[in-house]
mmCIF file of C-alpha atoms in Angstrom:
data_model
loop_
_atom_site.group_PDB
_atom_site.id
_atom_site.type_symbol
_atom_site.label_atom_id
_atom_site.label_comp_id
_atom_site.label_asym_id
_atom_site.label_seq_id
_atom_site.Cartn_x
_atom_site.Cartn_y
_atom_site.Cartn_z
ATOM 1 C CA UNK A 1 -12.042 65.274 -36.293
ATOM 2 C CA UNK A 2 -11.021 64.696 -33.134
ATOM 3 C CA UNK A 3 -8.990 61.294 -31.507
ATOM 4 C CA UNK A 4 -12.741 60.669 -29.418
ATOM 5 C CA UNK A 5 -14.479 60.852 -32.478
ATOM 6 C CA UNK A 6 -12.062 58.704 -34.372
ATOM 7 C CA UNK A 7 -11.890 56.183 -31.529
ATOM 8 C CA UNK A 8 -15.780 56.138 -31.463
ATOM 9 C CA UNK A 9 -16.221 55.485 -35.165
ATOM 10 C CA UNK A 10 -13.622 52.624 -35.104
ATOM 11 C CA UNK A 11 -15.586 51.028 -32.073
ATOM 12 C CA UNK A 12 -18.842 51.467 -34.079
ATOM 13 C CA UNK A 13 -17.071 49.813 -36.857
ATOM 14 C CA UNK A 14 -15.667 47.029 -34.382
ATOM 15 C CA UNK A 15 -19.304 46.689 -32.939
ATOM 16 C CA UNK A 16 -20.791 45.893 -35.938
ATOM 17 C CA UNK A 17 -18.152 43.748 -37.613
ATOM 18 C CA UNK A 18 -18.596 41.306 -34.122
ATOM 19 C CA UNK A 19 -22.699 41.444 -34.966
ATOM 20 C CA UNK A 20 -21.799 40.063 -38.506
ATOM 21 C CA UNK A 21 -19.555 37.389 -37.509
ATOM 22 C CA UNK A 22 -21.513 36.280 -35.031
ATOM 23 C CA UNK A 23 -24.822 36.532 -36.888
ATOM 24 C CA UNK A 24 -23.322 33.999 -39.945
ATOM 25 C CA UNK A 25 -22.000 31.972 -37.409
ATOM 26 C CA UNK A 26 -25.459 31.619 -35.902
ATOM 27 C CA UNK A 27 -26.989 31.211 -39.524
ATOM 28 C CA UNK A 28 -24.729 28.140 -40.014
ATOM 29 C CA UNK A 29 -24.898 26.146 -36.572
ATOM 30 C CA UNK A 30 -27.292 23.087 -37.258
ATOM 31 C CA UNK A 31 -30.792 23.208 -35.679
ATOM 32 C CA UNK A 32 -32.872 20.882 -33.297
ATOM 33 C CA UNK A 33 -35.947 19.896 -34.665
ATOM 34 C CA UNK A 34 -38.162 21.079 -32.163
ATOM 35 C CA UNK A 35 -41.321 20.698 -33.828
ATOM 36 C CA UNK A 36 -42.710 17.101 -33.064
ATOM 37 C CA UNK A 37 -41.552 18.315 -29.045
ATOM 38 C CA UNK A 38 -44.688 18.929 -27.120
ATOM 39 C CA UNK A 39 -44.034 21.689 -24.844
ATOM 40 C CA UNK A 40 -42.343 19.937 -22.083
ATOM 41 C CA UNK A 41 -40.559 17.167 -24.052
ATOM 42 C CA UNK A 42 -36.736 17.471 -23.867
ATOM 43 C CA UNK A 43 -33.990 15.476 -25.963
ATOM 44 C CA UNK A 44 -31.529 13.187 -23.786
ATOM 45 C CA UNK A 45 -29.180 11.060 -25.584
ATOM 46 C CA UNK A 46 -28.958 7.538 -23.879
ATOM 47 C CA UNK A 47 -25.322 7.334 -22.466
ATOM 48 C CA UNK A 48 -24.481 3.521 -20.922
ATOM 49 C CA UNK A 49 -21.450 3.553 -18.432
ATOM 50 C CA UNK A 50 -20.059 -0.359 -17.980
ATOM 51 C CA UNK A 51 -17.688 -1.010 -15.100
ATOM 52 C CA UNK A 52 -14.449 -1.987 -16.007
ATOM 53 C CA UNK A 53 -14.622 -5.872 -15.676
ATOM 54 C CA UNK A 54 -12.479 -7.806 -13.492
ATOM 55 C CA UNK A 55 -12.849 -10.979 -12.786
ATOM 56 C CA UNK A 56 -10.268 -11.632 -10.232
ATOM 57 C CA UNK A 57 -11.981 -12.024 -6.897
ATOM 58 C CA UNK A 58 -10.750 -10.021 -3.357
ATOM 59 C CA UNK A 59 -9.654 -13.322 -2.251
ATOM 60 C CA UNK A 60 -7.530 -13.679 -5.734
ATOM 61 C CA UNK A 61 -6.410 -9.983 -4.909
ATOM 62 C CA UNK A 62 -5.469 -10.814 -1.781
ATOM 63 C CA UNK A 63 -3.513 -13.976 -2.134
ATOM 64 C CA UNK A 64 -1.940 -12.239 -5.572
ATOM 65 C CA UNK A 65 -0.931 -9.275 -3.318
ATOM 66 C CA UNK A 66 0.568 -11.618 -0.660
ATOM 67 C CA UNK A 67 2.394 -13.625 -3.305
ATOM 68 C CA UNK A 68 4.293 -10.205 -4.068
ATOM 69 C CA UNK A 69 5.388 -10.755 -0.444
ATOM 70 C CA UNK A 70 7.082 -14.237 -0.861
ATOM 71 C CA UNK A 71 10.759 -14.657 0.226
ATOM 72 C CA UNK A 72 9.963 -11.607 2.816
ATOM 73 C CA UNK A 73 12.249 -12.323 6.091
ATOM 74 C CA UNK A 74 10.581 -13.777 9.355
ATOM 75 C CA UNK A 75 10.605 -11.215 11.724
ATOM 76 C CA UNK A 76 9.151 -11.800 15.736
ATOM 77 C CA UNK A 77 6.457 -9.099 15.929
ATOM 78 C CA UNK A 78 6.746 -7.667 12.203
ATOM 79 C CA UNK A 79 4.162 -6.370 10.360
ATOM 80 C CA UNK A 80 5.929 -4.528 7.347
ATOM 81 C CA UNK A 81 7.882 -4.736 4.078
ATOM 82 C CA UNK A 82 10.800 -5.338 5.773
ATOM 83 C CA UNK A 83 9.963 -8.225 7.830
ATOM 84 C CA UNK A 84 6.632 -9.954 9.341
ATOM 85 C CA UNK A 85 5.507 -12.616 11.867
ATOM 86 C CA UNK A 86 2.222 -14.634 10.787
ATOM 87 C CA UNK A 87 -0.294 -12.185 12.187
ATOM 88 C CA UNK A 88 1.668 -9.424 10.956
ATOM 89 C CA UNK A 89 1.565 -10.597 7.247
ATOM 90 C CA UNK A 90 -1.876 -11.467 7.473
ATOM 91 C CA UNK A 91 -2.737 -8.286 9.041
ATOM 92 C CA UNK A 92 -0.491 -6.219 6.325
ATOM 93 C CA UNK A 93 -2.483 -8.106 3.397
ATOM 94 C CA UNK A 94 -5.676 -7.803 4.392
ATOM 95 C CA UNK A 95 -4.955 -4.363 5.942
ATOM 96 C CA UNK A 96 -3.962 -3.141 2.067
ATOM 97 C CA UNK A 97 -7.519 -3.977 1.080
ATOM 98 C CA UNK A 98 -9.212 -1.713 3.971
ATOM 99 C CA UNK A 99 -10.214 -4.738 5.642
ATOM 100 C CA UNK A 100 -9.554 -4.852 9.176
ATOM 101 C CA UNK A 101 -8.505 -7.718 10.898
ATOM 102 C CA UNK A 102 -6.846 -8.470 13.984
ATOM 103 C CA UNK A 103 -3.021 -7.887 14.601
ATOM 104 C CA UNK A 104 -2.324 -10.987 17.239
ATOM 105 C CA UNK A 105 -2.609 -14.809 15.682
ATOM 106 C CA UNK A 106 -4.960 -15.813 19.620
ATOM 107 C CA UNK A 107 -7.373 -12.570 18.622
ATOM 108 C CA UNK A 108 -8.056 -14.699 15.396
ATOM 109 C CA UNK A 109 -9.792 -17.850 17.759
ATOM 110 C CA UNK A 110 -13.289 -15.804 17.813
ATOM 111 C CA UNK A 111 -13.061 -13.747 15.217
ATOM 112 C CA UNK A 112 -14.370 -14.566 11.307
ATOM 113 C CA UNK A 113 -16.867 -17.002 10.545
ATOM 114 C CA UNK A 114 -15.636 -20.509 10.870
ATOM 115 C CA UNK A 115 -16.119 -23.076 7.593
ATOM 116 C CA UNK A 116 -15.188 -26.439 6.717
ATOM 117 C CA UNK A 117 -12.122 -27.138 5.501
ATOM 118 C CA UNK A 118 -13.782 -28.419 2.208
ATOM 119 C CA UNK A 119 -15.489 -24.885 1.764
ATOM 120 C CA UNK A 120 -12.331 -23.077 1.438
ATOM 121 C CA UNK A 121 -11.702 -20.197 -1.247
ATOM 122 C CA UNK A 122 -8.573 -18.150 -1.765
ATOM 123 C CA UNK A 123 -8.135 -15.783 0.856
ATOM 124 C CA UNK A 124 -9.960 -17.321 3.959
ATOM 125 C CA UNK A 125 -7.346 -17.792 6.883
ATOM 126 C CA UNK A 126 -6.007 -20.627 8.505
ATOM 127 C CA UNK A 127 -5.579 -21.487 11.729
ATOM 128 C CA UNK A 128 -3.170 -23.569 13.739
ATOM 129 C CA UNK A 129 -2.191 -24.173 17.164
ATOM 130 C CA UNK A 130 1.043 -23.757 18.243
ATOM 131 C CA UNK A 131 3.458 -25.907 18.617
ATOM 132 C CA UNK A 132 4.082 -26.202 22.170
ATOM 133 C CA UNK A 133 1.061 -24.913 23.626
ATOM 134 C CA UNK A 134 -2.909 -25.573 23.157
ATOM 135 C CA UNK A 135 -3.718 -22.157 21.362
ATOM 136 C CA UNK A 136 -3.582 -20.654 18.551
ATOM 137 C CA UNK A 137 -0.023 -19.931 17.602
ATOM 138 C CA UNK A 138 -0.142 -19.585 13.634
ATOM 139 C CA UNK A 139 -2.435 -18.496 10.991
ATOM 140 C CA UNK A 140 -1.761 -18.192 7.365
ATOM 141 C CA UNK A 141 -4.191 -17.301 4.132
ATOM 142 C CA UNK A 142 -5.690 -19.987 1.350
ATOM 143 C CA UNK A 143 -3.833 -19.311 -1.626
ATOM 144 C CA UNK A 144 -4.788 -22.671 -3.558
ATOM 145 C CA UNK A 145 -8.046 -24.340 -1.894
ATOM 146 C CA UNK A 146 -8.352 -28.086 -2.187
ATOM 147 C CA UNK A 147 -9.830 -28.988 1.330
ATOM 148 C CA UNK A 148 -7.364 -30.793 3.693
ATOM 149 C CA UNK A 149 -4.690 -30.434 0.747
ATOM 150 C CA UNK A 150 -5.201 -27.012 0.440
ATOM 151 C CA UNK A 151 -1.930 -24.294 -0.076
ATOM 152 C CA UNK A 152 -1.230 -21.414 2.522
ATOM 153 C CA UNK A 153 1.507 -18.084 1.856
ATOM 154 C CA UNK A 154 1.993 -17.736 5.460
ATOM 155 C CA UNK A 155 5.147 -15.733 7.218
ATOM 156 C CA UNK A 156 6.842 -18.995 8.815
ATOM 157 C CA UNK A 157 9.259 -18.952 11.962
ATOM 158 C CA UNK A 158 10.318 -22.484 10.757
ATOM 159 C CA UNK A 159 13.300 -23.494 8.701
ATOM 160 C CA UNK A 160 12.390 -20.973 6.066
ATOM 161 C CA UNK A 161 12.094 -17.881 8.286
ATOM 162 C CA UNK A 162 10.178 -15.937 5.743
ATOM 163 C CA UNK A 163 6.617 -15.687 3.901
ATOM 164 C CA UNK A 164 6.719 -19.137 1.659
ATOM 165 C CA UNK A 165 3.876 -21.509 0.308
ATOM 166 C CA UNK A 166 3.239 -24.095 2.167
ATOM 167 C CA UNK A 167 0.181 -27.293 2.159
ATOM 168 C CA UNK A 168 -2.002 -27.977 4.415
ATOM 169 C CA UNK A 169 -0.956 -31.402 4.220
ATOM 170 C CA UNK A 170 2.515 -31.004 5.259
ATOM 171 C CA UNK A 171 2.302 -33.366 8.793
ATOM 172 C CA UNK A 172 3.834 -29.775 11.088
ATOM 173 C CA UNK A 173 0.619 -28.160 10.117
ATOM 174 C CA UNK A 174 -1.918 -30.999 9.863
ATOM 175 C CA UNK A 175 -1.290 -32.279 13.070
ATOM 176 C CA UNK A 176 -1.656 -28.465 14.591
ATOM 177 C CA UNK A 177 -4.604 -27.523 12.067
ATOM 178 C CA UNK A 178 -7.593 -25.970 14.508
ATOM 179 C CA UNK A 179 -9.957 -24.478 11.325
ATOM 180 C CA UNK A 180 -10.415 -22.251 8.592
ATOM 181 C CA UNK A 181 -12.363 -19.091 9.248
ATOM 182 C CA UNK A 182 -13.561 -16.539 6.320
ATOM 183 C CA UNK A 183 -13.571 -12.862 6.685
ATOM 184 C CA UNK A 184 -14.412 -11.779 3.539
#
């Protein structure tokens, strides 16, 4: 015999060894029951996909996210990690959320819808005049709504000269309080 002849019998013999294998494999795969089908019925498994749930709020995200930011220095025209003015900080918060919002504390005056003060939720913005002029000067975000006694993390230029906690009832700010807008 020659090598071709020897090489084709072993491939006949490979052949049909793979046709066995895969015949009993065939034989012992379970089977749909396709007789109560009508002819075009098909089979689909119900499959229910839940959201994760979270019940924090954007405004809970964003006052948690600025709360990371506390003890951050004051810096004039700032608006990153390693320093930020008011606008900056609120501009760097909300900016983290895609939300756009002006960079400049006087852009805020028109912009956002204005609420009561006794409306407020966590993240709405507050604005203030500024201290030595009749515009707006300051602006800081809700972190604890309670109306007229309501908390702010703002990036101060005061005392502090970084991002701190501060209430609305403090007499600097409720003197210089303008209103409280909501851009969420």
């Amino acid at each position: 015999m020659t090598s071709k002849k020897i090489n084709i019998l072993k491939f006949t013999k490979f052949i049909g060894l793979c046709l066995l294998i895969l015949c009993s494999v065939a034989y012992s795969l379970p089977r749909a029951e396709t007789s109560s089908l009508q002819k075009n019925e098909t089979i689909v498994k119900e499959i229910v996909i839940r959201p994760i749930e979270n019940n924090d709020s954007l405004g809970d995200k964003i006052v948690s996210f600025g709360m990371r930011l506390l003890g951050t220095p004051y810096i004039v025209a700032g608006s990153g990690k390693n320093g930020f003015d008011c606008s900056g900080f609120v501009y760097f918060v909300f900016n983290h959320f895609k939300i756009q919002v002006p960079r400049s504390s006087s852009q805020f005056e028109n912009y956002g819808k204005e609420i009561p003060i006794g409306s407020v939720k966590k993240g709405d913005i507050l604005l203030f005049f500024s201290p030595t002029r009749n515009v707006i000067g300051h602006i800081g975000i809700v972190s604890n709504p309670k109306g007229m006694e309501s908390d702010f993390i703002h990036a101060t230029s005061g005392r502090e000269m970084k991002v701190v906690v501060t209430s609305l009832k403090k007499p600097g700010y409720t003197s210089r309080f303008v209103k409280a807008i909501r851009v969420l």
